[in-house]
PDB file of C-alpha atoms in Angstrom:
ATOM      1  CA  UNK J   1       0.000   0.000   0.000  1.00 88.00           C
ATOM      2  CA  UNK J   2       1.406   3.367  -1.082  1.00 93.00           C
ATOM      3  CA  UNK J   3       0.104   6.465   0.716  1.00 94.00           C
ATOM      4  CA  UNK J   4       0.530   9.994  -0.597  1.00 94.00           C
ATOM      5  CA  UNK J   5      -0.857  13.497  -0.356  1.00 96.00           C
ATOM      6  CA  UNK J   6      -2.123  15.476  -3.338  1.00 95.00           C
ATOM      7  CA  UNK J   7      -3.398  19.025  -3.446  1.00 94.00           C
ATOM      8  CA  UNK J   8      -7.036  19.513  -4.399  1.00 94.00           C
ATOM      9  CA  UNK J   9      -7.809  22.097  -7.052  1.00 89.00           C
ATOM     10  CA  UNK J  10     -10.931  24.070  -7.833  1.00 86.00           C
ATOM     11  CA  UNK J  11     -11.763  21.415 -10.443  1.00 90.00           C
ATOM     12  CA  UNK J  12     -11.869  18.783  -7.665  1.00 93.00           C
ATOM     13  CA  UNK J  13     -13.808  21.066  -5.301  1.00 93.00           C
ATOM     14  CA  UNK J  14     -16.979  18.940  -5.213  1.00 93.00           C
ATOM     15  CA  UNK J  15     -15.016  15.804  -4.338  1.00 95.00           C
ATOM     16  CA  UNK J  16     -13.201  17.703  -1.586  1.00 96.00           C
ATOM     17  CA  UNK J  17     -16.426  19.201  -0.194  1.00 95.00           C
ATOM     18  CA  UNK J  18     -17.995  15.724  -0.090  1.00 95.00           C
ATOM     19  CA  UNK J  19     -15.162  14.529   2.174  1.00 95.00           C
ATOM     20  CA  UNK J  20     -15.592  17.571   4.398  1.00 95.00           C
ATOM     21  CA  UNK J  21     -19.338  16.834   4.625  1.00 94.00           C
ATOM     22  CA  UNK J  22     -18.502  13.264   5.682  1.00 93.00           C
ATOM     23  CA  UNK J  23     -16.241  14.586   8.448  1.00 92.00           C
ATOM     24  CA  UNK J  24     -18.895  17.014   9.710  1.00 91.00           C
ATOM     25  CA  UNK J  25     -21.442  14.158   9.742  1.00 89.00           C
ATOM     26  CA  UNK J  26     -19.028  11.778  11.498  1.00 88.00           C
ATOM     27  CA  UNK J  27     -18.190  14.353  14.196  1.00 84.00           C
ATOM     28  CA  UNK J  28     -21.830  15.554  14.417  1.00 83.00           C
ATOM     29  CA  UNK J  29     -20.682  19.137  13.820  1.00 84.00           C
ATOM     30  CA  UNK J  30     -23.029  21.847  12.588  1.00 84.00           C
ATOM     31  CA  UNK J  31     -22.183  23.057   9.125  1.00 81.00           C
ATOM     32  CA  UNK J  32     -23.255  25.886   6.883  1.00 86.00           C
ATOM     33  CA  UNK J  33     -22.653  24.526   3.383  1.00 88.00           C
ATOM     34  CA  UNK J  34     -22.268  27.915   1.694  1.00 91.00           C
ATOM     35  CA  UNK J  35     -19.856  29.125   4.387  1.00 91.00           C
ATOM     36  CA  UNK J  36     -17.790  25.935   4.099  1.00 93.00           C
ATOM     37  CA  UNK J  37     -17.670  26.176   0.303  1.00 94.00           C
ATOM     38  CA  UNK J  38     -16.492  29.795   0.418  1.00 94.00           C
ATOM     39  CA  UNK J  39     -13.858  29.004   3.062  1.00 95.00           C
ATOM     40  CA  UNK J  40     -12.492  26.052   1.047  1.00 95.00           C
ATOM     41  CA  UNK J  41     -12.300  28.174  -2.111  1.00 95.00           C
ATOM     42  CA  UNK J  42     -10.467  30.887  -0.161  1.00 95.00           C
ATOM     43  CA  UNK J  43      -8.008  28.324   1.243  1.00 96.00           C
ATOM     44  CA  UNK J  44      -7.329  26.736  -2.147  1.00 94.00           C
ATOM     45  CA  UNK J  45      -6.756  30.181  -3.716  1.00 94.00           C
ATOM     46  CA  UNK J  46      -4.467  31.565  -0.993  1.00 95.00           C
ATOM     47  CA  UNK J  47      -1.593  29.313   0.193  1.00 93.00           C
ATOM     48  CA  UNK J  48      -0.684  31.874   2.866  1.00 96.00           C
ATOM     49  CA  UNK J  49      -3.808  30.732   4.747  1.00 97.00           C
ATOM     50  CA  UNK J  50      -2.757  27.084   4.836  1.00 97.00           C
ATOM     51  CA  UNK J  51      -2.741  23.917   2.807  1.00 96.00           C
ATOM     52  CA  UNK J  52      -5.154  21.125   1.996  1.00 97.00           C
ATOM     53  CA  UNK J  53      -4.505  17.632   0.698  1.00 97.00           C
ATOM     54  CA  UNK J  54      -6.357  14.560  -0.441  1.00 97.00           C
ATOM     55  CA  UNK J  55      -5.056  11.420   1.253  1.00 97.00           C
ATOM     56  CA  UNK J  56      -4.473   8.958  -1.579  1.00 97.00           C
ATOM     57  CA  UNK J  57      -3.946   5.235  -1.168  1.00 96.00           C
ATOM     58  CA  UNK J  58      -2.629   3.079  -3.971  1.00 95.00           C
ATOM     59  CA  UNK J  59      -3.405  -0.580  -3.437  1.00 91.00           C
ATOM     60  CA  UNK J  60      -3.475  -3.514  -5.879  1.00 91.00           C
ATOM     61  CA  UNK J  61      -2.893  -1.159  -8.806  1.00 93.00           C
ATOM     62  CA  UNK J  62      -5.863   1.046  -7.901  1.00 95.00           C
ATOM     63  CA  UNK J  63      -5.751   4.581  -6.461  1.00 95.00           C
ATOM     64  CA  UNK J  64      -8.346   5.662  -3.894  1.00 96.00           C
ATOM     65  CA  UNK J  65      -9.034   8.906  -2.085  1.00 96.00           C
ATOM     66  CA  UNK J  66      -9.127   7.771   1.531  1.00 97.00           C
ATOM     67  CA  UNK J  67      -9.660  11.159   3.179  1.00 97.00           C
ATOM     68  CA  UNK J  68      -8.198  14.626   3.555  1.00 97.00           C
ATOM     69  CA  UNK J  69      -6.049  16.872   5.735  1.00 98.00           C
ATOM     70  CA  UNK J  70      -6.324  20.636   6.152  1.00 97.00           C
ATOM     71  CA  UNK J  71      -3.660  22.687   7.929  1.00 98.00           C
ATOM     72  CA  UNK J  72      -4.354  26.377   8.507  1.00 97.00           C
ATOM     73  CA  UNK J  73      -1.576  28.828   9.321  1.00 97.00           C
ATOM     74  CA  UNK J  74      -1.135  31.365  12.090  1.00 96.00           C
ATOM     75  CA  UNK J  75       1.760  33.130  13.796  1.00 96.00           C
ATOM     76  CA  UNK J  76       3.085  32.500  17.298  1.00 95.00           C
ATOM     77  CA  UNK J  77       5.647  34.399  19.321  1.00 96.00           C
ATOM     78  CA  UNK J  78       5.859  31.397  21.655  1.00 93.00           C
ATOM     79  CA  UNK J  79       6.985  29.149  18.808  1.00 94.00           C
ATOM     80  CA  UNK J  80       9.019  31.737  16.932  1.00 94.00           C
ATOM     81  CA  UNK J  81       7.036  32.147  13.751  1.00 96.00           C
ATOM     82  CA  UNK J  82       4.482  30.470  11.550  1.00 97.00           C
ATOM     83  CA  UNK J  83       2.512  27.632  13.124  1.00 96.00           C
ATOM     84  CA  UNK J  84       0.077  25.169  11.641  1.00 96.00           C
ATOM     85  CA  UNK J  85      -3.232  24.013  13.042  1.00 97.00           C
ATOM     86  CA  UNK J  86      -4.404  20.644  11.793  1.00 97.00           C
ATOM     87  CA  UNK J  87      -7.947  21.831  11.246  1.00 96.00           C
ATOM     88  CA  UNK J  88      -9.188  18.578   9.736  1.00 95.00           C
ATOM     89  CA  UNK J  89      -7.682  15.096   9.453  1.00 96.00           C
ATOM     90  CA  UNK J  90     -10.290  12.719   8.104  1.00 94.00           C
ATOM     91  CA  UNK J  91     -10.066   9.117   6.978  1.00 95.00           C
ATOM     92  CA  UNK J  92     -13.081   7.283   5.610  1.00 95.00           C
ATOM     93  CA  UNK J  93     -14.106   4.488   7.962  1.00 93.00           C
ATOM     94  CA  UNK J  94     -12.851   1.703   5.687  1.00 94.00           C
ATOM     95  CA  UNK J  95      -9.326   3.180   5.746  1.00 95.00           C
ATOM     96  CA  UNK J  96      -8.976   3.608   9.509  1.00 93.00           C
ATOM     97  CA  UNK J  97      -6.693   1.349  11.547  1.00 92.00           C
ATOM     98  CA  UNK J  98      -4.464   0.526   8.539  1.00 94.00           C
ATOM     99  CA  UNK J  99      -1.417   2.596   9.523  1.00 94.00           C
ATOM    100  CA  UNK J 100      -2.254   5.435   7.149  1.00 96.00           C
ATOM    101  CA  UNK J 101      -2.042   8.150   9.820  1.00 94.00           C
ATOM    102  CA  UNK J 102       1.268   6.784  11.071  1.00 95.00           C
ATOM    103  CA  UNK J 103       2.720   6.975   7.579  1.00 94.00           C
ATOM    104  CA  UNK J 104       1.165  10.354   6.780  1.00 95.00           C
ATOM    105  CA  UNK J 105       2.201  12.425   9.782  1.00 95.00           C
ATOM    106  CA  UNK J 106       5.921  12.462   8.855  1.00 94.00           C
ATOM    107  CA  UNK J 107       4.986  13.408   5.258  1.00 94.00           C
ATOM    108  CA  UNK J 108       2.770  16.187   6.583  1.00 96.00           C
ATOM    109  CA  UNK J 109       5.509  17.453   8.891  1.00 96.00           C
ATOM    110  CA  UNK J 110       7.998  17.540   6.010  1.00 95.00           C
ATOM    111  CA  UNK J 111       5.590  19.506   3.824  1.00 95.00           C
ATOM    112  CA  UNK J 112       4.796  22.142   6.436  1.00 96.00           C
ATOM    113  CA  UNK J 113       8.451  22.470   7.512  1.00 96.00           C
ATOM    114  CA  UNK J 114       9.211  23.314   3.862  1.00 95.00           C
ATOM    115  CA  UNK J 115       6.632  26.077   4.265  1.00 94.00           C
ATOM    116  CA  UNK J 116       8.518  27.467   7.337  1.00 96.00           C
ATOM    117  CA  UNK J 117       6.090  26.078   9.938  1.00 97.00           C
ATOM    118  CA  UNK J 118       7.695  25.901  13.404  1.00 97.00           C
ATOM    119  CA  UNK J 119       5.016  23.895  15.271  1.00 96.00           C
ATOM    120  CA  UNK J 120       1.828  21.942  14.613  1.00 96.00           C
ATOM    121  CA  UNK J 121      -1.211  22.022  16.875  1.00 95.00           C
ATOM    122  CA  UNK J 122      -4.535  20.238  16.765  1.00 94.00           C
ATOM    123  CA  UNK J 123      -7.748  19.749  18.699  1.00 91.00           C
ATOM    124  CA  UNK J 124      -8.898  16.333  19.850  1.00 89.00           C
ATOM    125  CA  UNK J 125     -12.213  15.559  21.474  1.00 84.00           C
ATOM    126  CA  UNK J 126     -11.368  14.998  25.146  1.00 84.00           C
ATOM    127  CA  UNK J 127     -13.385  11.775  25.095  1.00 85.00           C
ATOM    128  CA  UNK J 128     -11.551  10.334  22.070  1.00 86.00           C
ATOM    129  CA  UNK J 129      -8.833   8.406  23.899  1.00 90.00           C
ATOM    130  CA  UNK J 130      -7.814   6.548  20.738  1.00 89.00           C
ATOM    131  CA  UNK J 131      -7.051   9.750  18.848  1.00 90.00           C
ATOM    132  CA  UNK J 132      -5.326  11.289  21.852  1.00 91.00           C
ATOM    133  CA  UNK J 133      -3.088   8.215  22.241  1.00 93.00           C
ATOM    134  CA  UNK J 134      -2.329   8.203  18.508  1.00 93.00           C
ATOM    135  CA  UNK J 135      -1.195  11.834  18.509  1.00 94.00           C
ATOM    136  CA  UNK J 136       0.803  11.446  21.724  1.00 93.00           C
ATOM    137  CA  UNK J 137       2.649   8.459  20.160  1.00 95.00           C
ATOM    138  CA  UNK J 138       3.597  10.799  17.321  1.00 94.00           C
ATOM    139  CA  UNK J 139       5.077  13.513  19.504  1.00 94.00           C
ATOM    140  CA  UNK J 140       2.096  15.771  20.162  1.00 93.00           C
ATOM    141  CA  UNK J 141       1.856  16.750  23.807  1.00 91.00           C
ATOM    142  CA  UNK J 142      -1.318  17.843  25.536  1.00 89.00           C
ATOM    143  CA  UNK J 143      -1.163  21.304  27.032  1.00 86.00           C
ATOM    144  CA  UNK J 144      -3.001  20.401  30.169  1.00 82.00           C
ATOM    145  CA  UNK J 145      -2.791  23.898  31.603  1.00 82.00           C
ATOM    146  CA  UNK J 146      -4.633  25.301  28.568  1.00 83.00           C
ATOM    147  CA  UNK J 147      -8.228  25.141  27.441  1.00 82.00           C
ATOM    148  CA  UNK J 148      -8.996  25.840  23.787  1.00 83.00           C
ATOM    149  CA  UNK J 149     -11.841  28.356  23.625  1.00 83.00           C
ATOM    150  CA  UNK J 150     -13.759  29.663  20.618  1.00 81.00           C
ATOM    151  CA  UNK J 151     -16.095  32.569  19.986  1.00 83.00           C
ATOM    152  CA  UNK J 152     -18.030  32.660  16.729  1.00 79.00           C
ATOM    153  CA  UNK J 153     -17.885  36.179  15.304  1.00 82.00           C
ATOM    154  CA  UNK J 154     -20.556  37.838  13.220  1.00 79.00           C
ATOM    155  CA  UNK J 155     -20.418  41.103  11.369  1.00 75.00           C
ATOM    156  CA  UNK J 156     -21.780  43.966  13.389  1.00 68.00           C
ATOM    157  CA  UNK J 157     -24.389  46.086  11.707  1.00 60.00           C
ATOM    158  CA  UNK J 158     -23.892  48.944  14.162  1.00 60.00           C
ATOM    159  CA  UNK J 159     -22.365  52.004  12.520  1.00 61.00           C
ATOM    160  CA  UNK J 160     -19.245  53.206  14.317  1.00 62.00           C
ATOM    161  CA  UNK J 161     -18.591  56.917  14.528  1.00 66.00           C
ATOM    162  CA  UNK J 162     -15.028  58.177  14.497  1.00 66.00           C
ATOM    163  CA  UNK J 163     -14.367  61.219  16.649  1.00 70.00           C
ATOM    164  CA  UNK J 164     -11.790  63.640  15.285  1.00 64.00           C
TER     165      UNK J 164
END
């Protein structure tokens, strides 16, 4: 079995969005389809925001898309520069527990290091012991003193007045 990463393009957008839909369904996450589509297009058009890949598996002479990975970029003084957040790492159910993640993480690290990334972070559901153990085996350390918090922002329709 040969495992590789390939970059989706706008011509493969529907295939990529289908995988993202599968992930949202699997994780029981709310999704706004139009918002997701616009965000994916923005990501694919602007590599400064991050990178996205199809996870491809070649087996018995056939090539399959087994899932996808999305890494978004930010900047951190703590880590001395650009950092990556593994925003999504999805494998279709039939491809889980086959060593794909173990083979992919070093490939992913190499790709983001080439893009000057100093550290990778990710979120794991606190109740998903299997995923937590997997990532810890691959060098990710929980930051037990931290709690990831999120606030969804919406555009304000209140006019602001500048005082001169």
